CSV table of C-alpha atoms in Angstrom, one decimal:
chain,number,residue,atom,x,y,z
A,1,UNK,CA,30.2,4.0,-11.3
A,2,UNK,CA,31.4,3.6,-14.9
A,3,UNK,CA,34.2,1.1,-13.3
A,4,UNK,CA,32.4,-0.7,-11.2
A,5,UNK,CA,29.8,-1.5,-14.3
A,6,UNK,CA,32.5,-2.1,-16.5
A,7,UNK,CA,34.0,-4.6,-14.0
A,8,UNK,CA,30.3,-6.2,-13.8
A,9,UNK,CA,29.9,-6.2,-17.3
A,10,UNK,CA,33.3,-8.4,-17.7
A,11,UNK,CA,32.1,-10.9,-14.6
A,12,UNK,CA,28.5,-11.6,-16.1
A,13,UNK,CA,29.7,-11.5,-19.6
A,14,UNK,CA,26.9,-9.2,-20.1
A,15,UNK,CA,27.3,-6.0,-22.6
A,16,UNK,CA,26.9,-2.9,-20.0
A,17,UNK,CA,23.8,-1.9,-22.3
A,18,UNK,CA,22.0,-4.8,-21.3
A,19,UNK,CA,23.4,-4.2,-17.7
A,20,UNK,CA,21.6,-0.6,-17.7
A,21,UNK,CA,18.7,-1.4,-19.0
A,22,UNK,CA,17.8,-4.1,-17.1
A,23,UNK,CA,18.8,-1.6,-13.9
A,24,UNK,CA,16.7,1.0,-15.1
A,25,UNK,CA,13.6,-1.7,-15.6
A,26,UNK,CA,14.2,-2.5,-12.2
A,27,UNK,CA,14.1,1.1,-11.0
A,28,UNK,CA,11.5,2.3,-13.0
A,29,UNK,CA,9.1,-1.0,-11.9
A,30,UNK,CA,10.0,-0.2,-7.7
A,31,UNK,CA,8.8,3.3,-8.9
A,32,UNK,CA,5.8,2.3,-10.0
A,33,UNK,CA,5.2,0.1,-6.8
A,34,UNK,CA,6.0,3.0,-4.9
A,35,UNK,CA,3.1,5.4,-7.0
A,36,UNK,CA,0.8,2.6,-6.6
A,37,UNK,CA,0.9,2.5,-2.7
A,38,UNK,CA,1.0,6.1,-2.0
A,39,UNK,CA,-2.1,6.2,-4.5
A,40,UNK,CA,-3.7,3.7,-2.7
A,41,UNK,CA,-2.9,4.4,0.5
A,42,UNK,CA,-4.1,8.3,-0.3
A,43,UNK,CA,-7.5,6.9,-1.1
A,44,UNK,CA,-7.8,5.4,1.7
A,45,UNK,CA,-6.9,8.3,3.7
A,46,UNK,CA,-9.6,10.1,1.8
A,47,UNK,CA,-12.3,7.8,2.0
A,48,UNK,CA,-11.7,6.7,5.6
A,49,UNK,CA,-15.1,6.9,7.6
A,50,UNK,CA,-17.2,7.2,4.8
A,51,UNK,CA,-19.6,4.7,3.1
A,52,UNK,CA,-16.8,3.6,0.4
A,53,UNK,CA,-14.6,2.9,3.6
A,54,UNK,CA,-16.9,0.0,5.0
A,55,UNK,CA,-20.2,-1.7,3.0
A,56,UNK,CA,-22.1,-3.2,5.6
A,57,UNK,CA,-23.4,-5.2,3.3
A,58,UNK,CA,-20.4,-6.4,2.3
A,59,UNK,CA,-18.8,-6.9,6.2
A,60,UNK,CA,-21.7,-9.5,6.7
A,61,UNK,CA,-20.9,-11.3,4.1
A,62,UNK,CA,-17.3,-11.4,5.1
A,63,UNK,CA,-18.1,-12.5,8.6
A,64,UNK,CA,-20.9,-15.0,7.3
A,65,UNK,CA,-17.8,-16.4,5.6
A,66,UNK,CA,-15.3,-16.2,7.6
A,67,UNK,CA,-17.6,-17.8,10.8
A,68,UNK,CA,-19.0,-20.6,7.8
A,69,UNK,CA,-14.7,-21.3,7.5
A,70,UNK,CA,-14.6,-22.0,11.7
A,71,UNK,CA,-16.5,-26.0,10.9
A,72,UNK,CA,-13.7,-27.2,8.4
């Protein structure tokens, strides 16, 4: 790996700090993505079938929109 980054580093004309760290950003960012879906998609395990999984209220107004879209 050390090669191979060393080889990089003399194609970009990057220092292999700057290589690293902008690997790592990149790492720790799809990281992140990844905590953020299986958060998200946990809550909605959690609240499927209850009242925060569907507002009535709020499905009429999306259909009232959606069938108000169907003239344009």
């Amino acid at each position: 790996m050390h090669a191979r980054l060393k080889a990089e580093s003399k194609r970009s004309g990057q220092p292999t700090t700057a290589l690293v760290r902008e690997a790592i950003d990149a790492w720790l960012a799809e990281r992140e993505k990844e905590a953020l879906h299986a958060s998200i998609a946990d809550y909605a395990h959690t609240v499927a079938g209850t009242t925060a999984d569907l507002d009535p209220e709020m499905e009429s107004a999306a259909v009232e929109h959606l069938l108000d879209g169907e003239d344009t």
